[in-house]
Amino acid sequence: MARKDYFILDTETHPIDAAIWHQLAPYEGTKRFMHSLQGCIRPLVKEFPSMENDGAGPFEKMIANMDASGTDMACVIPEGFLFCSGGTTPISTNAWMLTGVQKYPDRFIMCPNFGPIIQRGVDEAIRERGSW
C-alpha cells in the first residue's frame, strides 16, 4: 500500500477473470459489446488490452495497478453483464469476487451485486446471499 498523508479508495471496480471472455465469445451480445468497447477506447489507447491472464490473476493485476496509481483500497463489485450471454452466464459472481476479497482483505472491500433481481428473481438473490 502506498504511504502518504491521505487515503485513496476506488469506490467502483470490477475485477474480471480474462478466461470468461473466451467462454462468452460465441454469444452475439459479447461480440456487440467487444465491438462497441473497442470503438470507445480506440482514441485513448494504441491497441486493445489483452484479454489473457498473462500469468497474473485479476486481483493481482488490480493490486499492481492500484500500487502504480497510489490507490490504497478498492471496492470490488461483481459485474453481471448478462446481456453478453443472453442472460445465461454472468462474467463474475458474488462468490467469485469474495475469493479475492478474502485473499486480500487489506486491499479490497466487498460490494455484492444483487442488482439483476429482475432477471434472476428475488428467491435466487436471497439464496445466493445466504450462501456466503
mmCIF file of N, CA and C in Angstrom:
data_model
loop_
_atom_site.group_PDB
_atom_site.id
_atom_site.type_symbol
_atom_site.label_atom_id
_atom_site.label_comp_id
_atom_site.label_asym_id
_atom_site.label_seq_id
_atom_site.Cartn_x
_atom_site.Cartn_y
_atom_site.Cartn_z
ATOM 1 N N MET A 1 0.836 -1.172 0.000
ATOM 2 C CA MET A 1 0.000 0.000 0.000
ATOM 3 C C MET A 1 0.886 1.241 0.000
ATOM 4 N N ALA A 2 0.499 2.212 -0.769
ATOM 5 C CA ALA A 2 1.272 3.445 -0.849
ATOM 6 C C ALA A 2 1.217 4.196 0.483
ATOM 7 N N ARG A 3 2.322 4.785 0.879
ATOM 8 C CA ARG A 3 2.382 5.553 2.125
ATOM 9 C C ARG A 3 2.360 7.041 1.793
ATOM 10 N N LYS A 4 1.359 7.741 2.323
ATOM 11 C CA LYS A 4 1.193 9.168 2.116
ATOM 12 C C LYS A 4 0.307 9.704 3.228
ATOM 13 N N ASP A 5 0.018 10.977 3.215
ATOM 14 C CA ASP A 5 -0.774 11.535 4.308
ATOM 15 C C ASP A 5 -2.280 11.549 4.009
ATOM 16 N N TYR A 6 -2.710 10.814 3.022
ATOM 17 C CA TYR A 6 -4.132 10.693 2.722
ATOM 18 C C TYR A 6 -4.417 9.279 2.215
ATOM 19 N N PHE A 7 -5.669 8.918 2.214
ATOM 20 C CA PHE A 7 -6.100 7.572 1.861
ATOM 21 C C PHE A 7 -6.910 7.637 0.576
ATOM 22 N N ILE A 8 -6.581 6.785 -0.393
ATOM 23 C CA ILE A 8 -7.330 6.748 -1.653
ATOM 24 C C ILE A 8 -8.108 5.441 -1.729
ATOM 25 N N LEU A 9 -9.423 5.584 -1.899
ATOM 26 C CA LEU A 9 -10.322 4.448 -2.041
ATOM 27 C C LEU A 9 -11.023 4.562 -3.393
ATOM 28 N N ASP A 10 -10.829 3.560 -4.243
ATOM 29 C CA ASP A 10 -11.550 3.497 -5.512
ATOM 30 C C ASP A 10 -12.896 2.856 -5.203
ATOM 31 N N THR A 11 -13.973 3.578 -5.418
ATOM 32 C CA THR A 11 -15.280 3.125 -4.948
ATOM 33 C C THR A 11 -16.034 2.220 -5.922
ATOM 34 N N GLU A 12 -15.542 2.015 -7.116
ATOM 35 C CA GLU A 12 -16.220 1.086 -8.022
ATOM 36 C C GLU A 12 -15.219 0.452 -8.983
ATOM 37 N N THR A 13 -14.923 -0.802 -8.712
ATOM 38 C CA THR A 13 -14.049 -1.557 -9.604
ATOM 39 C C THR A 13 -14.705 -2.901 -9.901
ATOM 40 N N HIS A 14 -14.294 -3.501 -11.017
ATOM 41 C CA HIS A 14 -14.881 -4.766 -11.452
ATOM 42 C C HIS A 14 -13.778 -5.715 -11.918
ATOM 43 N N PRO A 15 -13.076 -6.391 -11.003
ATOM 44 C CA PRO A 15 -12.095 -7.378 -11.456
ATOM 45 C C PRO A 15 -12.801 -8.456 -12.277
ATOM 46 N N ILE A 16 -12.204 -8.819 -13.384
ATOM 47 C CA ILE A 16 -12.803 -9.827 -14.258
ATOM 48 C C ILE A 16 -11.720 -10.811 -14.668
ATOM 49 N N ASP A 17 -12.025 -12.080 -14.531
ATOM 50 C CA ASP A 17 -11.102 -13.124 -14.973
ATOM 51 C C ASP A 17 -11.136 -13.168 -16.496
ATOM 52 N N ALA A 18 -10.000 -12.966 -17.128
ATOM 53 C CA ALA A 18 -9.946 -12.913 -18.593
ATOM 54 C C ALA A 18 -10.489 -14.176 -19.247
ATOM 55 N N ALA A 19 -10.411 -15.303 -18.569
ATOM 56 C CA ALA A 19 -10.878 -16.570 -19.154
ATOM 57 C C ALA A 19 -12.364 -16.547 -19.484
ATOM 58 N N ILE A 20 -13.152 -15.741 -18.783
ATOM 59 C CA ILE A 20 -14.592 -15.718 -19.037
ATOM 60 C C ILE A 20 -14.894 -15.209 -20.434
ATOM 61 N N TRP A 21 -14.063 -14.304 -20.955
ATOM 62 C CA TRP A 21 -14.328 -13.767 -22.293
ATOM 63 C C TRP A 21 -14.241 -14.856 -23.352
ATOM 64 N N HIS A 22 -13.371 -15.836 -23.144
ATOM 65 C CA HIS A 22 -13.277 -16.940 -24.104
ATOM 66 C C HIS A 22 -14.543 -17.793 -24.063
ATOM 67 N N GLN A 23 -15.114 -17.953 -22.887
ATOM 68 C CA GLN A 23 -16.358 -18.719 -22.760
ATOM 69 C C GLN A 23 -17.543 -17.984 -23.382
ATOM 70 N N LEU A 24 -17.520 -16.668 -23.285
ATOM 71 C CA LEU A 24 -18.641 -15.874 -23.781
ATOM 72 C C LEU A 24 -18.476 -15.432 -25.237
ATOM 73 N N ALA A 25 -17.319 -15.690 -25.823
ATOM 74 C CA ALA A 25 -17.027 -15.218 -27.180
ATOM 75 C C ALA A 25 -18.069 -15.599 -28.227
ATOM 76 N N PRO A 26 -18.647 -16.791 -28.189
ATOM 77 C CA PRO A 26 -19.611 -17.154 -29.241
ATOM 78 C C PRO A 26 -20.935 -16.379 -29.205
ATOM 79 N N TYR A 27 -21.267 -15.759 -28.086
ATOM 80 C CA TYR A 27 -22.550 -15.074 -27.960
ATOM 81 C C TYR A 27 -22.559 -13.759 -28.739
ATOM 82 N N GLU A 28 -23.670 -13.490 -29.402
ATOM 83 C CA GLU A 28 -23.806 -12.252 -30.176
ATOM 84 C C GLU A 28 -23.690 -11.016 -29.288
ATOM 85 N N GLY A 29 -24.243 -11.080 -28.085
ATOM 86 C CA GLY A 29 -24.160 -9.943 -27.172
ATOM 87 C C GLY A 29 -22.728 -9.600 -26.814
ATOM 88 N N THR A 30 -21.895 -10.630 -26.663
ATOM 89 C CA THR A 30 -20.482 -10.401 -26.363
ATOM 90 C C THR A 30 -19.792 -9.762 -27.551
ATOM 91 N N LYS A 31 -20.086 -10.239 -28.732
ATOM 92 C CA LYS A 31 -19.474 -9.674 -29.946
ATOM 93 C C LYS A 31 -19.835 -8.196 -30.091
ATOM 94 N N ARG A 32 -21.099 -7.869 -29.869
ATOM 95 C CA ARG A 32 -21.529 -6.461 -29.955
ATOM 96 C C ARG A 32 -20.830 -5.618 -28.887
ATOM 97 N N PHE A 33 -20.761 -6.141 -27.658
ATOM 98 C CA PHE A 33 -20.125 -5.400 -26.570
ATOM 99 C C PHE A 33 -18.652 -5.143 -26.872
ATOM 100 N N MET A 34 -17.920 -6.175 -27.306
ATOM 101 C CA MET A 34 -16.491 -6.013 -27.580
ATOM 102 C C MET A 34 -16.267 -5.028 -28.728
ATOM 103 N N HIS A 35 -17.126 -5.070 -29.722
ATOM 104 C CA HIS A 35 -17.006 -4.135 -30.839
ATOM 105 C C HIS A 35 -17.216 -2.701 -30.355
ATOM 106 N N SER A 36 -18.246 -2.486 -29.533
ATOM 107 C CA SER A 36 -18.511 -1.140 -29.036
ATOM 108 C C SER A 36 -17.407 -0.670 -28.090
ATOM 109 N N LEU A 37 -16.881 -1.583 -27.283
ATOM 110 C CA LEU A 37 -15.801 -1.231 -26.368
ATOM 111 C C LEU A 37 -14.563 -0.796 -27.134
ATOM 112 N N GLN A 38 -14.240 -1.504 -28.185
ATOM 113 C CA GLN A 38 -13.084 -1.124 -28.996
ATOM 114 C C GLN A 38 -13.273 0.264 -29.588
ATOM 115 N N GLY A 39 -14.492 0.573 -29.998
ATOM 116 C CA GLY A 39 -14.763 1.904 -30.530
ATOM 117 C C GLY A 39 -14.601 2.990 -29.487
ATOM 118 N N CYS A 40 -14.952 2.676 -28.237
ATOM 119 C CA CYS A 40 -14.844 3.664 -27.162
ATOM 120 C C CYS A 40 -13.396 3.946 -26.772
ATOM 121 N N ILE A 41 -12.566 2.897 -26.759
ATOM 122 C CA ILE A 41 -11.205 3.104 -26.267
ATOM 123 C C ILE A 41 -10.200 3.389 -27.382
ATOM 124 N N ARG A 42 -10.599 3.201 -28.635
ATOM 125 C CA ARG A 42 -9.660 3.407 -29.747
ATOM 126 C C ARG A 42 -8.966 4.771 -29.699
ATOM 127 N N PRO A 43 -9.693 5.866 -29.408
ATOM 128 C CA PRO A 43 -8.999 7.164 -29.352
ATOM 129 C C PRO A 43 -8.021 7.292 -28.182
ATOM 130 N N LEU A 44 -8.167 6.416 -27.179
ATOM 131 C CA LEU A 44 -7.377 6.551 -25.957
ATOM 132 C C LEU A 44 -6.147 5.653 -25.899
ATOM 133 N N VAL A 45 -6.189 4.512 -26.568
ATOM 134 C CA VAL A 45 -5.083 3.569 -26.494
ATOM 135 C C VAL A 45 -4.671 3.142 -27.894
ATOM 136 N N LYS A 46 -3.411 2.728 -28.022
ATOM 137 C CA LYS A 46 -2.898 2.328 -29.330
ATOM 138 C C LYS A 46 -3.347 0.930 -29.724
ATOM 139 N N GLU A 47 -3.526 0.039 -28.738
ATOM 140 C CA GLU A 47 -4.014 -1.304 -29.048
ATOM 141 C C GLU A 47 -4.970 -1.754 -27.963
ATOM 142 N N PHE A 48 -5.881 -2.636 -28.349
ATOM 143 C CA PHE A 48 -6.881 -3.140 -27.424
ATOM 144 C C PHE A 48 -6.191 -3.950 -26.335
ATOM 145 N N PRO A 49 -6.549 -3.746 -25.060
ATOM 146 C CA PRO A 49 -5.912 -4.501 -23.971
ATOM 147 C C PRO A 49 -6.092 -6.008 -24.148
ATOM 148 N N SER A 50 -5.120 -6.750 -23.697
ATOM 149 C CA SER A 50 -5.166 -8.204 -23.794
ATOM 150 C C SER A 50 -6.287 -8.759 -22.929
ATOM 151 N N MET A 51 -6.959 -9.773 -23.447
ATOM 152 C CA MET A 51 -7.968 -10.472 -22.671
ATOM 153 C C MET A 51 -7.388 -11.754 -22.073
ATOM 154 N N GLU A 52 -6.086 -11.862 -22.064
ATOM 155 C CA GLU A 52 -5.414 -13.027 -21.496
ATOM 156 C C GLU A 52 -5.015 -12.724 -20.056
ATOM 157 N N ASN A 53 -4.846 -13.778 -19.259
ATOM 158 C CA ASN A 53 -4.451 -13.603 -17.865
ATOM 159 C C ASN A 53 -2.985 -13.202 -17.718
ATOM 160 N N ASP A 54 -2.155 -13.525 -18.692
ATOM 161 C CA ASP A 54 -0.740 -13.143 -18.678
ATOM 162 C C ASP A 54 -0.013 -13.614 -17.416
ATOM 163 N N GLY A 55 -0.455 -14.726 -16.835
ATOM 164 C CA GLY A 55 0.219 -15.304 -15.681
ATOM 165 C C GLY A 55 -0.188 -14.721 -14.344
ATOM 166 N N ALA A 56 -0.822 -13.557 -14.339
ATOM 167 C CA ALA A 56 -1.272 -12.948 -13.089
ATOM 168 C C ALA A 56 -2.790 -13.027 -13.023
ATOM 169 N N GLY A 57 -3.316 -13.255 -11.842
ATOM 170 C CA GLY A 57 -4.755 -13.299 -11.678
ATOM 171 C C GLY A 57 -5.352 -11.907 -11.713
ATOM 172 N N PRO A 58 -6.661 -11.800 -11.855
ATOM 173 C CA PRO A 58 -7.301 -10.492 -11.951
ATOM 174 C C PRO A 58 -7.123 -9.628 -10.700
ATOM 175 N N PHE A 59 -7.096 -10.251 -9.531
ATOM 176 C CA PHE A 59 -6.918 -9.458 -8.310
ATOM 177 C C PHE A 59 -5.473 -8.981 -8.184
ATOM 178 N N GLU A 60 -4.540 -9.822 -8.587
ATOM 179 C CA GLU A 60 -3.125 -9.435 -8.547
ATOM 180 C C GLU A 60 -2.847 -8.317 -9.562
ATOM 181 N N LYS A 61 -3.471 -8.405 -10.732
ATOM 182 C CA LYS A 61 -3.322 -7.322 -11.721
ATOM 183 C C LYS A 61 -3.894 -6.022 -11.175
ATOM 184 N N MET A 62 -5.046 -6.129 -10.514
ATOM 185 C CA MET A 62 -5.654 -4.921 -9.971
ATOM 186 C C MET A 62 -4.773 -4.317 -8.880
ATOM 187 N N ILE A 63 -4.188 -5.146 -8.044
ATOM 188 C CA ILE A 63 -3.293 -4.633 -6.996
ATOM 189 C C ILE A 63 -2.088 -3.937 -7.622
ATOM 190 N N ALA A 64 -1.530 -4.505 -8.690
ATOM 191 C CA ALA A 64 -0.398 -3.858 -9.369
ATOM 192 C C ALA A 64 -0.818 -2.486 -9.903
ATOM 193 N N ASN A 65 -2.007 -2.399 -10.484
ATOM 194 C CA ASN A 65 -2.496 -1.109 -10.982
ATOM 195 C C ASN A 65 -2.777 -0.137 -9.838
ATOM 196 N N MET A 66 -3.305 -0.664 -8.738
ATOM 197 C CA MET A 66 -3.558 0.182 -7.576
ATOM 198 C C MET A 66 -2.250 0.733 -7.023
ATOM 199 N N ASP A 67 -1.239 -0.120 -6.926
ATOM 200 C CA ASP A 67 0.066 0.325 -6.431
ATOM 201 C C ASP A 67 0.659 1.394 -7.347
ATOM 202 N N ALA A 68 0.528 1.187 -8.647
ATOM 203 C CA ALA A 68 1.080 2.144 -9.610
ATOM 204 C C ALA A 68 0.392 3.505 -9.520
ATOM 205 N N SER A 69 -0.893 3.507 -9.151
ATOM 206 C CA SER A 69 -1.640 4.767 -9.078
ATOM 207 C C SER A 69 -1.726 5.342 -7.670
ATOM 208 N N GLY A 70 -1.182 4.615 -6.685
ATOM 209 C CA GLY A 70 -1.226 5.101 -5.313
ATOM 210 C C GLY A 70 -2.558 4.866 -4.617
ATOM 211 N N THR A 71 -3.354 3.941 -5.137
ATOM 212 C CA THR A 71 -4.651 3.635 -4.549
ATOM 213 C C THR A 71 -4.480 2.650 -3.399
ATOM 214 N N ASP A 72 -5.049 2.979 -2.246
ATOM 215 C CA ASP A 72 -4.893 2.143 -1.057
ATOM 216 C C ASP A 72 -5.819 0.928 -1.057
ATOM 217 N N MET A 73 -7.096 1.170 -1.322
ATOM 218 C CA MET A 73 -8.084 0.087 -1.311
ATOM 219 C C MET A 73 -9.080 0.318 -2.445
ATOM 220 N N ALA A 74 -9.799 -0.773 -2.775
ATOM 221 C CA ALA A 74 -10.823 -0.672 -3.814
ATOM 222 C C ALA A 74 -12.059 -1.454 -3.403
ATOM 223 N N CYS A 75 -13.217 -0.886 -3.694
ATOM 224 C CA CYS A 75 -14.475 -1.607 -3.546
ATOM 225 C C CYS A 75 -14.646 -2.451 -4.804
ATOM 226 N N VAL A 76 -14.809 -3.754 -4.632
ATOM 227 C CA VAL A 76 -14.967 -4.637 -5.789
ATOM 228 C C VAL A 76 -16.419 -5.065 -5.903
ATOM 229 N N ILE A 77 -16.938 -4.956 -7.112
ATOM 230 C CA ILE A 77 -18.339 -5.238 -7.388
ATOM 231 C C ILE A 77 -18.408 -6.257 -8.514
ATOM 232 N N PRO A 78 -19.101 -7.374 -8.297
ATOM 233 C CA PRO A 78 -19.281 -8.324 -9.381
ATOM 234 C C PRO A 78 -20.049 -7.669 -10.533
ATOM 235 N N GLU A 79 -19.670 -8.022 -11.728
ATOM 236 C CA GLU A 79 -20.312 -7.465 -12.919
ATOM 237 C C GLU A 79 -21.105 -8.558 -13.603
ATOM 238 N N GLY A 80 -22.397 -8.359 -13.711
ATOM 239 C CA GLY A 80 -23.244 -9.367 -14.329
ATOM 240 C C GLY A 80 -23.056 -9.456 -15.834
ATOM 241 N N PHE A 81 -23.208 -8.343 -16.513
ATOM 242 C CA PHE A 81 -23.120 -8.282 -17.978
ATOM 243 C C PHE A 81 -23.917 -9.415 -18.615
ATOM 244 N N LEU A 82 -25.086 -9.694 -18.049
ATOM 245 C CA LEU A 82 -25.905 -10.795 -18.553
ATOM 246 C C LEU A 82 -26.327 -10.580 -20.005
ATOM 247 N N PHE A 83 -26.307 -9.337 -20.462
ATOM 248 C CA PHE A 83 -26.660 -9.076 -21.856
ATOM 249 C C PHE A 83 -25.657 -9.698 -22.823
ATOM 250 N N CYS A 84 -24.426 -9.917 -22.357
ATOM 251 C CA CYS A 84 -23.412 -10.529 -23.231
ATOM 252 C C CYS A 84 -23.783 -11.953 -23.604
ATOM 253 N N SER A 85 -24.377 -12.680 -22.674
ATOM 254 C CA SER A 85 -24.672 -14.103 -22.901
ATOM 255 C C SER A 85 -26.161 -14.378 -23.072
ATOM 256 N N GLY A 86 -26.930 -13.355 -23.300
ATOM 257 C CA GLY A 86 -28.363 -13.559 -23.428
ATOM 258 C C GLY A 86 -29.015 -13.971 -22.125
ATOM 259 N N GLY A 87 -28.424 -13.576 -21.006
ATOM 260 C CA GLY A 87 -28.990 -13.865 -19.690
ATOM 261 C C GLY A 87 -28.588 -15.203 -19.101
ATOM 262 N N THR A 88 -27.646 -15.916 -19.731
ATOM 263 C CA THR A 88 -27.314 -17.259 -19.239
ATOM 264 C C THR A 88 -26.125 -17.311 -18.295
ATOM 265 N N THR A 89 -25.140 -16.438 -18.460
ATOM 266 C CA THR A 89 -23.908 -16.530 -17.675
ATOM 267 C C THR A 89 -23.400 -15.136 -17.308
ATOM 268 N N PRO A 90 -23.203 -14.860 -16.016
ATOM 269 C CA PRO A 90 -22.596 -13.578 -15.644
ATOM 270 C C PRO A 90 -21.079 -13.640 -15.846
ATOM 271 N N ILE A 91 -20.446 -12.485 -15.994
ATOM 272 C CA ILE A 91 -18.988 -12.516 -16.158
ATOM 273 C C ILE A 91 -18.267 -12.629 -14.821
ATOM 274 N N SER A 92 -18.964 -12.336 -13.728
ATOM 275 C CA SER A 92 -18.416 -12.620 -12.402
ATOM 276 C C SER A 92 -19.588 -12.759 -11.431
ATOM 277 N N THR A 93 -19.321 -13.362 -10.294
ATOM 278 C CA THR A 93 -20.368 -13.590 -9.301
ATOM 279 C C THR A 93 -19.921 -13.062 -7.947
ATOM 280 N N ASN A 94 -20.863 -12.938 -7.046
ATOM 281 C CA ASN A 94 -20.531 -12.524 -5.681
ATOM 282 C C ASN A 94 -19.565 -13.520 -5.041
ATOM 283 N N ALA A 95 -19.816 -14.817 -5.231
ATOM 284 C CA ALA A 95 -18.960 -15.836 -4.615
ATOM 285 C C ALA A 95 -17.533 -15.768 -5.157
ATOM 286 N N TRP A 96 -17.382 -15.573 -6.465
ATOM 287 C CA TRP A 96 -16.031 -15.482 -7.055
ATOM 288 C C TRP A 96 -15.320 -14.237 -6.541
ATOM 289 N N MET A 97 -16.041 -13.111 -6.488
ATOM 290 C CA MET A 97 -15.439 -11.861 -6.021
ATOM 291 C C MET A 97 -14.980 -11.992 -4.577
ATOM 292 N N LEU A 98 -15.754 -12.712 -3.773
ATOM 293 C CA LEU A 98 -15.417 -12.889 -2.363
ATOM 294 C C LEU A 98 -14.077 -13.611 -2.200
ATOM 295 N N THR A 99 -13.716 -14.499 -3.123
ATOM 296 C CA THR A 99 -12.427 -15.195 -3.006
ATOM 297 C C THR A 99 -11.266 -14.204 -3.034
ATOM 298 N N GLY A 100 -11.362 -13.191 -3.890
ATOM 299 C CA GLY A 100 -10.308 -12.177 -3.949
ATOM 300 C C GLY A 100 -10.285 -11.291 -2.721
ATOM 301 N N VAL A 101 -11.467 -10.952 -2.216
ATOM 302 C CA VAL A 101 -11.561 -10.114 -1.013
ATOM 303 C C VAL A 101 -10.979 -10.854 0.184
ATOM 304 N N GLN A 102 -11.277 -12.137 0.293
ATOM 305 C CA GLN A 102 -10.752 -12.917 1.414
ATOM 306 C C GLN A 102 -9.240 -13.102 1.303
ATOM 307 N N LYS A 103 -8.732 -13.180 0.090
ATOM 308 C CA LYS A 103 -7.288 -13.339 -0.112
ATOM 309 C C LYS A 103 -6.530 -12.042 0.184
ATOM 310 N N TYR A 104 -7.148 -10.902 -0.121
ATOM 311 C CA TYR A 104 -6.500 -9.599 0.060
ATOM 312 C C TYR A 104 -7.410 -8.646 0.843
ATOM 313 N N PRO A 105 -7.725 -8.957 2.101
ATOM 314 C CA PRO A 105 -8.677 -8.132 2.852
ATOM 315 C C PRO A 105 -8.175 -6.721 3.157
ATOM 316 N N ASP A 106 -6.876 -6.514 3.080
ATOM 317 C CA ASP A 106 -6.335 -5.177 3.325
ATOM 318 C C ASP A 106 -6.362 -4.297 2.080
ATOM 319 N N ARG A 107 -6.798 -4.863 0.940
ATOM 320 C CA ARG A 107 -6.826 -4.096 -0.306
ATOM 321 C C ARG A 107 -8.219 -3.965 -0.910
ATOM 322 N N PHE A 108 -9.109 -4.910 -0.602
ATOM 323 C CA PHE A 108 -10.431 -4.922 -1.244
ATOM 324 C C PHE A 108 -11.566 -4.921 -0.233
ATOM 325 N N ILE A 109 -12.641 -4.238 -0.593
ATOM 326 C CA ILE A 109 -13.879 -4.211 0.173
ATOM 327 C C ILE A 109 -14.964 -4.811 -0.720
ATOM 328 N N MET A 110 -15.659 -5.800 -0.212
ATOM 329 C CA MET A 110 -16.699 -6.474 -0.978
ATOM 330 C C MET A 110 -17.963 -5.626 -1.063
ATOM 331 N N CYS A 111 -18.443 -5.440 -2.264
ATOM 332 C CA CYS A 111 -19.715 -4.768 -2.511
ATOM 333 C C CYS A 111 -20.553 -5.708 -3.369
ATOM 334 N N PRO A 112 -21.348 -6.577 -2.751
ATOM 335 C CA PRO A 112 -22.082 -7.580 -3.532
ATOM 336 C C PRO A 112 -23.066 -6.944 -4.502
ATOM 337 N N ASN A 113 -23.312 -7.653 -5.565
ATOM 338 C CA ASN A 113 -24.228 -7.196 -6.594
ATOM 339 C C ASN A 113 -25.515 -8.003 -6.495
ATOM 340 N N PHE A 114 -26.571 -7.352 -6.078
ATOM 341 C CA PHE A 114 -27.873 -8.003 -6.046
ATOM 342 C C PHE A 114 -28.785 -7.400 -7.105
ATOM 343 N N GLY A 115 -28.213 -6.602 -7.996
ATOM 344 C CA GLY A 115 -28.982 -5.857 -8.985
ATOM 345 C C GLY A 115 -29.817 -6.652 -9.966
ATOM 346 N N PRO A 116 -29.317 -7.741 -10.513
ATOM 347 C CA PRO A 116 -30.122 -8.399 -11.559
ATOM 348 C C PRO A 116 -31.298 -9.211 -11.011
ATOM 349 N N ILE A 117 -31.956 -8.716 -9.967
ATOM 350 C CA ILE A 117 -33.074 -9.443 -9.373
ATOM 351 C C ILE A 117 -34.185 -9.642 -10.403
ATOM 352 N N ILE A 118 -34.369 -8.673 -11.280
ATOM 353 C CA ILE A 118 -35.438 -8.791 -12.268
ATOM 354 C C ILE A 118 -35.218 -10.041 -13.128
ATOM 355 N N GLN A 119 -33.971 -10.323 -13.477
ATOM 356 C CA GLN A 119 -33.688 -11.484 -14.315
ATOM 357 C C GLN A 119 -33.582 -12.773 -13.508
ATOM 358 N N ARG A 120 -32.991 -12.696 -12.325
ATOM 359 C CA ARG A 120 -32.778 -13.909 -11.516
ATOM 360 C C ARG A 120 -33.960 -14.245 -10.633
ATOM 361 N N GLY A 121 -34.674 -13.252 -10.182
ATOM 362 C CA GLY A 121 -35.771 -13.458 -9.254
ATOM 363 C C GLY A 121 -35.317 -13.241 -7.820
ATOM 364 N N VAL A 122 -36.216 -12.805 -6.979
ATOM 365 C CA VAL A 122 -35.910 -12.497 -5.585
ATOM 366 C C VAL A 122 -35.425 -13.738 -4.845
ATOM 367 N N ASP A 123 -36.093 -14.885 -5.052
ATOM 368 C CA ASP A 123 -35.711 -16.099 -4.333
ATOM 369 C C ASP A 123 -34.264 -16.485 -4.622
ATOM 370 N N GLU A 124 -33.833 -16.358 -5.875
ATOM 371 C CA GLU A 124 -32.458 -16.714 -6.238
ATOM 372 C C GLU A 124 -31.462 -15.729 -5.619
ATOM 373 N N ALA A 125 -31.791 -14.452 -5.586
ATOM 374 C CA ALA A 125 -30.913 -13.460 -4.965
ATOM 375 C C ALA A 125 -30.770 -13.731 -3.464
ATOM 376 N N ILE A 126 -31.868 -14.091 -2.810
ATOM 377 C CA ILE A 126 -31.814 -14.414 -1.381
ATOM 378 C C ILE A 126 -30.997 -15.677 -1.151
ATOM 379 N N ARG A 127 -31.175 -16.699 -1.995
ATOM 380 C CA ARG A 127 -30.413 -17.940 -1.872
ATOM 381 C C ARG A 127 -28.920 -17.656 -2.016
ATOM 382 N N GLU A 128 -28.550 -16.846 -3.008
ATOM 383 C CA GLU A 128 -27.136 -16.533 -3.206
ATOM 384 C C GLU A 128 -26.574 -15.767 -2.007
ATOM 385 N N ARG A 129 -27.311 -14.815 -1.495
ATOM 386 C CA ARG A 129 -26.851 -14.028 -0.344
ATOM 387 C C ARG A 129 -26.630 -14.923 0.864
ATOM 388 N N GLY A 130 -27.452 -15.931 1.036
ATOM 389 C CA GLY A 130 -27.322 -16.824 2.171
ATOM 390 C C GLY A 130 -26.159 -17.788 2.071
ATOM 391 N N SER A 131 -25.582 -17.928 0.879
ATOM 392 C CA SER A 131 -24.501 -18.909 0.692
ATOM 393 C C SER A 131 -23.137 -18.380 1.075
ATOM 394 N N TRP A 132 -23.023 -17.106 1.394
ATOM 395 C CA TRP A 132 -21.727 -16.577 1.828
ATOM 396 C C TRP A 132 -21.964 -15.616 2.908
#
